[in-house]
Coordinates of C-alpha atoms in Angstrom, one line a residue:
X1 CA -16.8 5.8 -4.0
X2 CA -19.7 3.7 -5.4
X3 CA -18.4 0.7 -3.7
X4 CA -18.8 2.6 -0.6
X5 CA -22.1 3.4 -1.2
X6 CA -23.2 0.4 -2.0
X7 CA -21.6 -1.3 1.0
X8 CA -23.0 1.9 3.4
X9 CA -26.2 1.3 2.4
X10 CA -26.5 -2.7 2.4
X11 CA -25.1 -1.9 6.1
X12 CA -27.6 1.1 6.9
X13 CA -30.8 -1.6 6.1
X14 CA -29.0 -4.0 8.6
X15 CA -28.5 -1.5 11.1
X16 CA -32.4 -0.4 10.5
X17 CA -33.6 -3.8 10.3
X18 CA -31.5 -4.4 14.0
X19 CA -32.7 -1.5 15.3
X20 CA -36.7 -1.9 15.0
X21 CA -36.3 -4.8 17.1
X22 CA -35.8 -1.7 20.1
X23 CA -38.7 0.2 18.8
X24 CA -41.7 0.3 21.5
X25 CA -45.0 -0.2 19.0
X26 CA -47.2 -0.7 21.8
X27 CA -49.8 2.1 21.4
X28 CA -50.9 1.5 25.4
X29 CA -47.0 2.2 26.2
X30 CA -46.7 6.1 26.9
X31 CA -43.5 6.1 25.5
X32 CA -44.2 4.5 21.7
X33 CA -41.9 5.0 19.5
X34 CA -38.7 4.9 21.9
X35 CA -36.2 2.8 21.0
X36 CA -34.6 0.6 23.4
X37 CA -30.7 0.6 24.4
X38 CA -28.5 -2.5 25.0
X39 CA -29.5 -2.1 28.6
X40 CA -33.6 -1.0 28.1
X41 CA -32.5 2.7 28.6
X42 CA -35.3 5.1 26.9
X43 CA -32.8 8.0 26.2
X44 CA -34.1 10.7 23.2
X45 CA -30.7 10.7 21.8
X46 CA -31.1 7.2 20.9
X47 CA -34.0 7.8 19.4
X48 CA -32.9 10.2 17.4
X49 CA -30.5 8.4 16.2
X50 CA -31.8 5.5 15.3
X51 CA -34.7 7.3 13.5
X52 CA -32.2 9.4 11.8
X53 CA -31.4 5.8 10.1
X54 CA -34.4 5.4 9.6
X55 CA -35.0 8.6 7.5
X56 CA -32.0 8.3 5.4
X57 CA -33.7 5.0 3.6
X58 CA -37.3 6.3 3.8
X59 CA -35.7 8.9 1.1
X60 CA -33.5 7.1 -0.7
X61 CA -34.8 5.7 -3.9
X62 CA -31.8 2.6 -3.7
X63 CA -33.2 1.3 -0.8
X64 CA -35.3 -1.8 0.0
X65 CA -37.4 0.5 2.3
X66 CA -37.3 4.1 0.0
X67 CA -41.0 5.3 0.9
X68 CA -42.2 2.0 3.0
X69 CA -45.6 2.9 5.3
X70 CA -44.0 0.7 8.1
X71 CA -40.6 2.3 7.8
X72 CA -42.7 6.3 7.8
X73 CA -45.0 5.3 10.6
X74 CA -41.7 4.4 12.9
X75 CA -40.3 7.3 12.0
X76 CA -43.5 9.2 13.3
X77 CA -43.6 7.1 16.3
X78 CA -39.7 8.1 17.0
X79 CA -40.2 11.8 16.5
X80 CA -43.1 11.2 18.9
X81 CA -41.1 10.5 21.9
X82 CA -38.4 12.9 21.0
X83 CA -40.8 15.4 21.1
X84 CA -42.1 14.5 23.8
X85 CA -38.9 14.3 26.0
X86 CA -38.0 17.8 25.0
X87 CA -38.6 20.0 27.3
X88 CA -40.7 23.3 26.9
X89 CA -37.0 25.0 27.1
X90 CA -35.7 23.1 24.3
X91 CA -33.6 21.3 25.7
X92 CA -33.2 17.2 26.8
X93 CA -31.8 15.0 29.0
X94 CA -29.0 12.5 28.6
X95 CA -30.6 10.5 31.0
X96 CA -27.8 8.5 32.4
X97 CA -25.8 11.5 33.2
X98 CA -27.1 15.0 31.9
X99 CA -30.2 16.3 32.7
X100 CA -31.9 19.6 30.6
X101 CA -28.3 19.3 29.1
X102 CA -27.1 21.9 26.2
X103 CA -24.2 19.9 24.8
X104 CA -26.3 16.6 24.8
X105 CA -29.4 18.4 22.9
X106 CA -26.5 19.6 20.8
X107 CA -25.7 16.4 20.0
X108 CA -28.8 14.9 19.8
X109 CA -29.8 18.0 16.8
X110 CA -26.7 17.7 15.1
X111 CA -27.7 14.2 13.8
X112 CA -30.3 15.9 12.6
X113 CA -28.9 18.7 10.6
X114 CA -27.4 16.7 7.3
X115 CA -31.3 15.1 7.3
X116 CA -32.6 18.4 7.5
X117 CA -30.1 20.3 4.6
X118 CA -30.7 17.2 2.3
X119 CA -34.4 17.7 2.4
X120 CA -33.8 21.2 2.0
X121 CA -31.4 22.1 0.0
X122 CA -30.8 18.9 -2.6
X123 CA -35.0 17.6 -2.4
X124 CA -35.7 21.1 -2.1
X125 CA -39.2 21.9 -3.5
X126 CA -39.6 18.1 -5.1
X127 CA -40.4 16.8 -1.5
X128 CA -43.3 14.8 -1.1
X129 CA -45.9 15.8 1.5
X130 CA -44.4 12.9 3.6
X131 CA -40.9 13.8 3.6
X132 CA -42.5 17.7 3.7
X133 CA -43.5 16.3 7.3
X134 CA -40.3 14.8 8.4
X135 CA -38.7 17.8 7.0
X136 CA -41.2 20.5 9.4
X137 CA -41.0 17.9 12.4
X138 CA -37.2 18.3 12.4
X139 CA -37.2 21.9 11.9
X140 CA -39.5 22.4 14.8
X141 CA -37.4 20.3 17.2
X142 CA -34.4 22.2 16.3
X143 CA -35.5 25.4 16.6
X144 CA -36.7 25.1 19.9
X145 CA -33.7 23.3 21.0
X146 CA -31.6 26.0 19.9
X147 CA -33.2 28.3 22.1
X148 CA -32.3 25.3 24.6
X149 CA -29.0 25.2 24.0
X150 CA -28.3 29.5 24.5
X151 CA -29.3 28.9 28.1
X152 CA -25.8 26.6 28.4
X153 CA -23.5 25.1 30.4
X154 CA -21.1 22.3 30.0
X155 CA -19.1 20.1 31.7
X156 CA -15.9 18.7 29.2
X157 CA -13.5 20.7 26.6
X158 CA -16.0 19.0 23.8
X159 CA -18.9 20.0 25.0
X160 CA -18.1 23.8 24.0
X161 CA -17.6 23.4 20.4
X162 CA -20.5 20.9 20.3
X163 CA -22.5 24.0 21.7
X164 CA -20.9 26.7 19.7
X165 CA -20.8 24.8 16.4
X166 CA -24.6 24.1 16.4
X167 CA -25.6 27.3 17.6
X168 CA -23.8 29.1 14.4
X169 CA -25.5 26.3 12.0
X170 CA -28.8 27.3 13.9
X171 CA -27.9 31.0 13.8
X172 CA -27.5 30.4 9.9
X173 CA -30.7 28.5 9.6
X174 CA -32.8 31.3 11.6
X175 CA -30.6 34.1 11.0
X176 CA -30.4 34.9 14.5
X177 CA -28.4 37.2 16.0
X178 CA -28.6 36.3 19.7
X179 CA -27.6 32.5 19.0
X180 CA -24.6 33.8 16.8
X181 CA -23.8 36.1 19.8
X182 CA -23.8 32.9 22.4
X183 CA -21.7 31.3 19.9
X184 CA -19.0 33.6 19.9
X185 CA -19.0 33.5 24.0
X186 CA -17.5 29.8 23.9
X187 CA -15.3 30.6 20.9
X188 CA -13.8 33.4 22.5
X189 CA -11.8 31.0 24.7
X190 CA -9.9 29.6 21.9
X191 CA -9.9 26.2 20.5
X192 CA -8.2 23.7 22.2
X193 CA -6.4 21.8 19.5
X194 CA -2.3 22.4 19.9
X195 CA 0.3 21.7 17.1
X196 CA 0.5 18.4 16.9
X197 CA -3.7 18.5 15.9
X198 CA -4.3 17.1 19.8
X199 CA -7.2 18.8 21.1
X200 CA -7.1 18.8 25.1
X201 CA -9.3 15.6 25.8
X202 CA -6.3 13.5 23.4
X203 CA -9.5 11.0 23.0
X204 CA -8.5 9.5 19.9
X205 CA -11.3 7.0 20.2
X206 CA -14.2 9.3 20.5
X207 CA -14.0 13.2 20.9
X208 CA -11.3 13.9 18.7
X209 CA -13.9 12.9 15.6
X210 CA -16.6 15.0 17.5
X211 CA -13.9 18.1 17.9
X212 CA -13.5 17.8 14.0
X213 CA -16.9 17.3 13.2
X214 CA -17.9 20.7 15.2
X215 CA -14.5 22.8 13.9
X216 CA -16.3 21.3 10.1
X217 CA -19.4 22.7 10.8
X218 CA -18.1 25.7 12.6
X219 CA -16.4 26.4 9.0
X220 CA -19.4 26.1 6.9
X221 CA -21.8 28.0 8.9
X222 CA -19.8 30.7 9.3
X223 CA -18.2 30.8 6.4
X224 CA -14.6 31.1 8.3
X225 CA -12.3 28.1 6.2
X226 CA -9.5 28.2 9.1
X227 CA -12.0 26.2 11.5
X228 CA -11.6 23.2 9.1
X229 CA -7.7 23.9 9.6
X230 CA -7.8 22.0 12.8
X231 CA -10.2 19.1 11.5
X232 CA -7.2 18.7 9.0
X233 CA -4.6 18.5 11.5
X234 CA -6.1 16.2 13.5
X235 CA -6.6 13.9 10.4
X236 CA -3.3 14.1 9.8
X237 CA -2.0 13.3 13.3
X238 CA -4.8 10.6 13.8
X239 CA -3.0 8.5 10.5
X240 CA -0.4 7.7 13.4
X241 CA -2.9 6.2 15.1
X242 CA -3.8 3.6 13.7
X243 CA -2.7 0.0 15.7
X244 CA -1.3 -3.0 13.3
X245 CA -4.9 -4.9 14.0
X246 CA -6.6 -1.4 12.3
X247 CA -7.7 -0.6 15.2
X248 CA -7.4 3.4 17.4
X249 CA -4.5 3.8 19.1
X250 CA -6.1 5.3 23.1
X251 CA -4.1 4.4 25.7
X252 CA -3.3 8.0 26.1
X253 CA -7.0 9.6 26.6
X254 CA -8.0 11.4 29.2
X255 CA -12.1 9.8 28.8
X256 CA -14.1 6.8 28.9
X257 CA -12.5 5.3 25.4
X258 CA -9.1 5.3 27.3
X259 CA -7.6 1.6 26.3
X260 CA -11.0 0.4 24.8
X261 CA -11.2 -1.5 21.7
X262 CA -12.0 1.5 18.9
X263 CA -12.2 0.7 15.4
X264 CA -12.1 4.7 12.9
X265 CA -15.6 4.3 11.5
X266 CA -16.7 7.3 12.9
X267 CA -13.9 9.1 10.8
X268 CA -14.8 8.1 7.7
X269 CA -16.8 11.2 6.7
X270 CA -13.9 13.8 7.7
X271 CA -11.8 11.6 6.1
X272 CA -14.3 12.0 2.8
X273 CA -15.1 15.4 2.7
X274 CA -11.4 17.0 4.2
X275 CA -9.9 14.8 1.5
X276 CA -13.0 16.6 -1.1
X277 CA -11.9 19.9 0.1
X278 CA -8.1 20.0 0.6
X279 CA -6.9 17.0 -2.2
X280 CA -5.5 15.0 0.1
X281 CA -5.1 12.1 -1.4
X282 CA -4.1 10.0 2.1
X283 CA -7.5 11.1 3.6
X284 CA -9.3 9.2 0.5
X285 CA -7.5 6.3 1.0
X286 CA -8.4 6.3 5.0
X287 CA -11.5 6.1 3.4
X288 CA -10.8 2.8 1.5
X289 CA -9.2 1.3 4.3
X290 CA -12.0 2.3 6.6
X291 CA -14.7 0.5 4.6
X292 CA -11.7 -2.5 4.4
X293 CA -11.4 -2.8 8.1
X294 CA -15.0 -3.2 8.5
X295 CA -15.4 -6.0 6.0
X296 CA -12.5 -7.6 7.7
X297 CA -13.7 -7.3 10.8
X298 CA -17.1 -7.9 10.3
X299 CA -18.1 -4.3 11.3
X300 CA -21.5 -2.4 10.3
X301 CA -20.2 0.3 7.9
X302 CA -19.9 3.6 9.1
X303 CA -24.0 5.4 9.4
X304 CA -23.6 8.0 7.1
X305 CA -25.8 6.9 4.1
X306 CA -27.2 10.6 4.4
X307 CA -24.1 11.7 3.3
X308 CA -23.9 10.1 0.1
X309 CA -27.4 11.8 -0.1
X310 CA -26.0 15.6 1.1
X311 CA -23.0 15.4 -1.2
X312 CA -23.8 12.9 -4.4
X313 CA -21.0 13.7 -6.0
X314 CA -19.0 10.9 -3.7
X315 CA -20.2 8.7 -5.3
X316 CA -18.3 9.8 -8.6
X317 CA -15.3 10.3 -6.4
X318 CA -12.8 7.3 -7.1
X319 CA -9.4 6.9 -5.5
X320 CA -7.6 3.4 -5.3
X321 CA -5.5 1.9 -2.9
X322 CA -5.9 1.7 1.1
X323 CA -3.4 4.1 3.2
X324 CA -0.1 2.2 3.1
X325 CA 0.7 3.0 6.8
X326 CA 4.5 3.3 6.2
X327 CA 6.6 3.5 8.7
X328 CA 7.3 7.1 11.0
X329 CA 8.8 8.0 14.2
X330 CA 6.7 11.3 15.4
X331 CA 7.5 12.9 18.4
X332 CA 4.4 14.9 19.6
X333 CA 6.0 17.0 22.3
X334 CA 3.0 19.2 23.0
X335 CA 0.9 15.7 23.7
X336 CA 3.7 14.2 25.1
X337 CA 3.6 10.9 22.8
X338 CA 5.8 9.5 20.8
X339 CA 4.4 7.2 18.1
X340 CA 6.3 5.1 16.6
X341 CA 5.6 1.7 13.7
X342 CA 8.5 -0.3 11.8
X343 CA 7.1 -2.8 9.5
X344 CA 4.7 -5.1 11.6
X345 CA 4.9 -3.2 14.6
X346 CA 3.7 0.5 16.8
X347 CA 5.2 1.0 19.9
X348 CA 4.2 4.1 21.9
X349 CA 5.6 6.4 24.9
X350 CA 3.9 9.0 26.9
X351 CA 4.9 11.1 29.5
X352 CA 2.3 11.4 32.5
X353 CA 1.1 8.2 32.3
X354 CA 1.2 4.9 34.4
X355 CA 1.1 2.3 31.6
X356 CA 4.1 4.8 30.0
X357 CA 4.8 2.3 27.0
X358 CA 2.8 0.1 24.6
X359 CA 4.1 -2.3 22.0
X360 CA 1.7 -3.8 19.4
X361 CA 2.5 -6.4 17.0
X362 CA -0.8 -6.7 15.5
X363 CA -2.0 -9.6 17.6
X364 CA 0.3 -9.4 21.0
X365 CA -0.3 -6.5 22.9
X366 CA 2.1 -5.1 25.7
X367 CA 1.9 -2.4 28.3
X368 CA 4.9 -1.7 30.5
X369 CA 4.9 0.1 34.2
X370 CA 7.2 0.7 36.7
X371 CA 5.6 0.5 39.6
X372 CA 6.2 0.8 43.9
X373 CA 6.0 2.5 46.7
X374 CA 7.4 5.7 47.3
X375 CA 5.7 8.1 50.3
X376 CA 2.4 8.8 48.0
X377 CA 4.1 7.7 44.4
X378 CA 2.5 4.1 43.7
X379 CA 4.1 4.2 39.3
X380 CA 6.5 6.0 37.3
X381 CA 4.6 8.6 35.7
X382 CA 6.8 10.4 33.7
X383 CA 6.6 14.3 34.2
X384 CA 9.1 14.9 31.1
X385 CA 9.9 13.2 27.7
X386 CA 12.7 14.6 25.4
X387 CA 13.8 13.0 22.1
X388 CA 16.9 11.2 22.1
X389 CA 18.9 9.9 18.9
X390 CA 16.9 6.7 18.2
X391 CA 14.3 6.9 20.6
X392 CA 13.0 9.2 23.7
X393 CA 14.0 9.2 27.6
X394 CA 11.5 10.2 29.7
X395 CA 11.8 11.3 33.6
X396 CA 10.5 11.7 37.1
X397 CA 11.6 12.8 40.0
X398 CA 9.7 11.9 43.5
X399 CA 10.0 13.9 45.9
X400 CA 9.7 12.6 50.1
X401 CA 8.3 14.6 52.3
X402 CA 7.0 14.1 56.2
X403 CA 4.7 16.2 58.4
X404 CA 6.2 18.6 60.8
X405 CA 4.3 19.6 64.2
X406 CA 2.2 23.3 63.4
X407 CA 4.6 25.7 64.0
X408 CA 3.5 28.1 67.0
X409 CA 1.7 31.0 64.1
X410 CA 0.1 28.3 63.0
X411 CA -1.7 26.3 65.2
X412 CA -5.0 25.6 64.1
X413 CA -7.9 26.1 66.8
X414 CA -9.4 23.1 65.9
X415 CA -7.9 19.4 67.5
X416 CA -10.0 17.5 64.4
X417 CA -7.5 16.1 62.3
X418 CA -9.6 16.6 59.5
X419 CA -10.8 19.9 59.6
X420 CA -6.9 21.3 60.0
X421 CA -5.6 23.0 57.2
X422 CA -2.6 20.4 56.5
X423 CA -1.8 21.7 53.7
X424 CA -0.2 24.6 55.2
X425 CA 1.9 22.9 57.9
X426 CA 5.4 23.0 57.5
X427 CA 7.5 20.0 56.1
X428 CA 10.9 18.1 56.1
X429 CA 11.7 17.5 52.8
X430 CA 14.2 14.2 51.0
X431 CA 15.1 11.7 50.2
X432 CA 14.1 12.4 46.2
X433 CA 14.0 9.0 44.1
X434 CA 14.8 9.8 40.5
X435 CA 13.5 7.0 37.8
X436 CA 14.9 7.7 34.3
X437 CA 13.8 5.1 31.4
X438 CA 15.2 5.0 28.0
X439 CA 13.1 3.8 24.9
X440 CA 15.3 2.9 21.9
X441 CA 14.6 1.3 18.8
X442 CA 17.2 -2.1 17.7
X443 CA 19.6 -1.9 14.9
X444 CA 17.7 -5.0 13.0
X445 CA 14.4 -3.2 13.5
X446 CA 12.9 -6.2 15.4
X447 CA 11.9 -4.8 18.5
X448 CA 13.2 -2.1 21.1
X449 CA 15.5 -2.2 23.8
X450 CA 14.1 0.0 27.4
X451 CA 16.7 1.0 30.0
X452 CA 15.0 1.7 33.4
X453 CA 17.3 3.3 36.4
X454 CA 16.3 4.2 39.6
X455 CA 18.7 6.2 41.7
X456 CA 18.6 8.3 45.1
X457 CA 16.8 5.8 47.1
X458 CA 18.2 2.4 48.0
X459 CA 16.4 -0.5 48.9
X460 CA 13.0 -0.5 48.2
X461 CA 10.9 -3.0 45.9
X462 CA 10.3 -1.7 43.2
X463 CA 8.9 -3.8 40.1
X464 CA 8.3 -3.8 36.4
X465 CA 5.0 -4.6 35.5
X466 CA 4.5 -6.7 31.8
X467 CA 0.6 -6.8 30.9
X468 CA -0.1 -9.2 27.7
X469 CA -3.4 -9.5 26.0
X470 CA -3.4 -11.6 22.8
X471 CA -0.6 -14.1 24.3
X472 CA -2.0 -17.9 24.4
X473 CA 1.5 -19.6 25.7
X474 CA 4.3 -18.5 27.8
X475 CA 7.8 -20.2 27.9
X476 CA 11.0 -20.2 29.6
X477 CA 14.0 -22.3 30.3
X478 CA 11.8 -22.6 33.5
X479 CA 8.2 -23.5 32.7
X480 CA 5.6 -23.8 29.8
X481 CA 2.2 -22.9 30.2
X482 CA -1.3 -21.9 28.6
X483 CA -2.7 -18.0 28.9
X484 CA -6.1 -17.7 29.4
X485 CA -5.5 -14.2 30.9
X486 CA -5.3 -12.6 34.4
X487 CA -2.5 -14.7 35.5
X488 CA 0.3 -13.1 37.5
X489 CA 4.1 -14.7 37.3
X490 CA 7.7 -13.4 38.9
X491 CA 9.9 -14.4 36.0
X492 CA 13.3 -14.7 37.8
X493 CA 15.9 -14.9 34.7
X494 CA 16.7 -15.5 31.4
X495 CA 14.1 -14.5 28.6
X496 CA 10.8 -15.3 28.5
X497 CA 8.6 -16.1 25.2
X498 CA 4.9 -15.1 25.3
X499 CA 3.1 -16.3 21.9
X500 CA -0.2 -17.4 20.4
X501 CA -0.5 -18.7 16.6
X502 CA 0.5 -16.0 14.7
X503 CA 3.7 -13.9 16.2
X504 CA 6.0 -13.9 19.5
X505 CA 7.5 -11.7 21.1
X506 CA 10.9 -12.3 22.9
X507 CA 11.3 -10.5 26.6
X508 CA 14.8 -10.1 28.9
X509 CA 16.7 -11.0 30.4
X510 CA 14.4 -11.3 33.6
X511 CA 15.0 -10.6 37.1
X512 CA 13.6 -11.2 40.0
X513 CA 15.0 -10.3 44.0
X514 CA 11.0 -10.1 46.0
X515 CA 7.5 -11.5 45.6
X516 CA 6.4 -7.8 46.1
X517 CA 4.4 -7.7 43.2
X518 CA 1.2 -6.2 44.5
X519 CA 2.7 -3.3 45.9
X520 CA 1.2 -1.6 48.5
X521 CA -3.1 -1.6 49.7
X522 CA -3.8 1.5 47.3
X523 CA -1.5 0.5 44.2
X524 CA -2.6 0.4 40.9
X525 CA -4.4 -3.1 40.3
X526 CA -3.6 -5.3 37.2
X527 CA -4.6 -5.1 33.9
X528 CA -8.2 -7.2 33.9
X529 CA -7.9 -9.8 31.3
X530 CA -4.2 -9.7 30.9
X531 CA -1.4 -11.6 31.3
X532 CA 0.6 -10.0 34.0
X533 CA 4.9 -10.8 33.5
X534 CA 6.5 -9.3 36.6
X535 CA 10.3 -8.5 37.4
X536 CA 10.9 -7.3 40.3
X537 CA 14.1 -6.0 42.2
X538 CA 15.2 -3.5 44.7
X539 CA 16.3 0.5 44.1
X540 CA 18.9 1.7 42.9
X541 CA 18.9 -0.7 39.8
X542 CA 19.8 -0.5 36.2
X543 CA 18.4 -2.5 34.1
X544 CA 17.8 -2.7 29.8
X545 CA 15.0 -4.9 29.1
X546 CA 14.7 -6.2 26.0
X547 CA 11.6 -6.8 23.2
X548 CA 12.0 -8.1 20.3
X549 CA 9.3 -9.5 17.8
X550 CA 10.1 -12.6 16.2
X551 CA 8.1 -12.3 13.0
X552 CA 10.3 -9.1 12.5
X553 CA 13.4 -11.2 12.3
X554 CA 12.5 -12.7 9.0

């Protein structure tokens, strides 16, 4: 991967040459040698990592900076303040969130540790005295924040294996028996990553890559291969998750990356070395298209210069061609997704969620809800999905329920409302609504067809709720307009056509009975930035709603 390489470290200088512009130099500034966030927070994890960057030049011999004063003496000033943050337990502070935090000194050492193997194991006794002394200053920071991190504590699934995984590297390091021993307490619970390679958080954006980089480590340091087992099938699940536009399908994420814009740089050394180590041959050419979305996209390559440096046999490693992202239809019942892409376009279902279905077309985005008011139900949130031939149907019942008066063993001695136990009153029970939708792909393989019924309850406005970002024009029989976003329309029949310059896509036929679009005062609120495409009508209805993608037509 020599092309890599090259393009990796061209990037890393950028990055570097970015990043001293954050650097505080002042020498009267008691915290010289910070860097600077996008919003002027001093944080030591940033400055870790951005000194990490900074190290991986210093010591390579193909770069502009290999052995610069200026580049050494911000390296010294940036282990400064992260010494100096630590605390005398070991341990730091995410300072937005976390404070004396285990998982986020975890983190914040685990940039370290490919730095600190390179200079030990591949430099090895051929260090000069300067990289001697970024080698000891490393070593002494994570030492002491291993002790840190056996004190513990977490708050998410991914903080564990982030604690567990660098405790065992650290255990290996200083052949210690009590940090092996805290280890094992975490990975006595089991790790969370079900068949389908979903580990609990289903953050596809963010902490699925963190869960694989931990179960990688886990595997190395303690010599157990069947860590790296669930790395790989993640890896393999995640290749149906890329969206037409290359970037991460995570709409279904239970944290912060849920529906952000998420390019798979961060991947691209699992991809590298779990391709290396199982001859997968798909995971090498995740690599090529990795490095390819970036060009196109006008990314920074992925920061992982270091590894080239840890394992310089990549860049011997040749494999040609990008992943060809053919089409599939996978049902992931344990995640409850199905993931689905013919020719130019994904679209996705999940069970659970509000937004329940996604359609991508590369350009044209589309989420779909069915959404109302029913006693405390403002969406249709699926509670099962079960494959059907050519698609999936998914299902929710809601249940109605009112209050009944405390029962005479029950009366509470208290007359405040809120300090009664309501919870334990009795109730009446009914009416149920039941909302069933059906999700099947078109004969032409142009688009999908989605039946949604509701049943039980009749009479009450219910709507479906089409949010569009990427669209530039709408069009009817009706009316012609310009998108710019965040517009809101009823469209009452027919089909509508929402396009921009490269694709369309092809919606109906609309209905429309009410203007109840907003639902009630604690509803979900619209997609910000999107396009909104309501049709709206009252329950019981049964209605099959048509997409279909007009570049797939030809």
């Amino acid at each position: 991967m020599e092309k890599h390489y090259q393009i990796i470290l061209k990037d890393t200088e950028e990055r570097v040459y970015e990043s001293m512009r954050q650097q505080i130099m002042d020498e009267n500034n008691p915290n010289q040698g910070a860097f600077l966030d996008d919003d002027h927070i001093l944080d030591a994890k940033f400055t870790i990592y951005r000194t990490a960057s900074m190290i991986a030049l210093y010591c390579n011999s193909d770069s502009e900076l290999y052995r610069s004063e200026e580049l050494l003496k911000r390296i010294r000033l940036g282990f400064k303040f992260a010494k100096m943050m630590q605390h005398e337990s070991g341990l730091y502070d995410y300072v937005t969130c976390n404070f004396n935090s285990a998982p986020d000194t975890a983190f914040s050492i685990k940039k370290l540790m490919p730095f600190f193997f390179y200079l030990r194991d591949i430099v090895g006794d051929k260090r000069t005295a300067e990289e001697n002394e970024i080698f000891e200053t490393m070593n002494e920071i994570i030492e002491k924040a291993a002790h840190g991190i056996m004190t513990g504590g977490f708050h998410t699934p991914n903080h564990r294996w982030a604690i567990a995984s660098t405790l065992m590297e650290c255990a290996k390091i200083y052949d210690n028996d009590d940090m092996r021993a805290c280890a094992n307490r975490y990975l006595a619970e089991g790790i969370d990553c079900n068949e389908d390679g979903e580990f609990a958080e289903k953050s596809a954006g963010n902490y699925n890559r963190v869960n694989n980089d931990a179960m990688i480590t886990l595997a190395e340091a303690t010599g157990d291969a069947s860590y790296e087992d669930y790395a790989v099938r993640n890896l393999h699940m995640m290749l149906h998750y890329w969206e037409p536009d290359g970037s991460v399908y995570t709409a279904n994420s239970t944290r912060f990356d849920k529906d952000r814009l998420s390019y798979p740089t961060d991947y691209y050394t699992e991809y590298m070395l779990m391709g290396q180590r199982h001859n997968v041959p798909e995971f090498y050419e995740m690599c090529n298209s990795i490095i390819d979305i970036c060009q196109s996209k006008n990314l920074l390559a992925p920061d992982c210069l270091i590894y080239f440096m840890w394992y310089p046999e990549w860049r011997t490693i040749e494999h040609e061609g990008l992943y060809s992202n053919p089409d599939y239809h996978v049902f992931y019942k344990n995640s409850g997704i199905a993931r689905n892409k013919s020719g130019r376009y994904t679209y996705t279902t999940m069970s659970g969620k509000s937004n329940f279905l996604y359609f991508h077309n590369g350009s044209i985005k589309l989420e779909m809800k069915v959404a109302g008011s029913f006693c405390e139900h403002r969406a249709f949130k699926a509670d099962t999905i079960e494959e059907i031939p050519g698609g999936v149907h998914l299902h929710q019942t809601m249940h109605g329920w009112y209050y009944l008066p405390w029962s005479a063993d029950k009366i509470p001695e208290t007359n405040d409302w809120w300090q009664m136990d309501n919870a334990n009153r009795d109730k009446k029970m009914g009416p149920d609504m039941d909302i069933d939708v059906w999700v099947t792909e078109s004969s032409e393989k142009d688009g999908i067809d989605v039946r949604v019924k509701t049943s039980g309850v009749d009479g009450d406005p219910w709507r479906i709720e089409l949010a569009f970002t990427g669209a530039t024009f709408i069009e009817n029989d009706h009316l012609a307009m310009h998108l710019s976003g965040n517009e809101a329309l009823t469209v009452k029949d027919g089909n509508v056509e929402l396009s921009n310059s490269k694709d369309t896509l092809v919606i109906g036929p609309a209905f429309g009975t009410h203007r109840f679009m907003e639902g009630k005062e604690d509803s979900e609120l619209r997609n910000a930035g999107a396009s909104t495409v309501y049709f709206t009508d009252y329950t019981g209805f049964d209605h099959t709603i048509t997409i279909r993608n007009k570049r797939s037509q030809f």
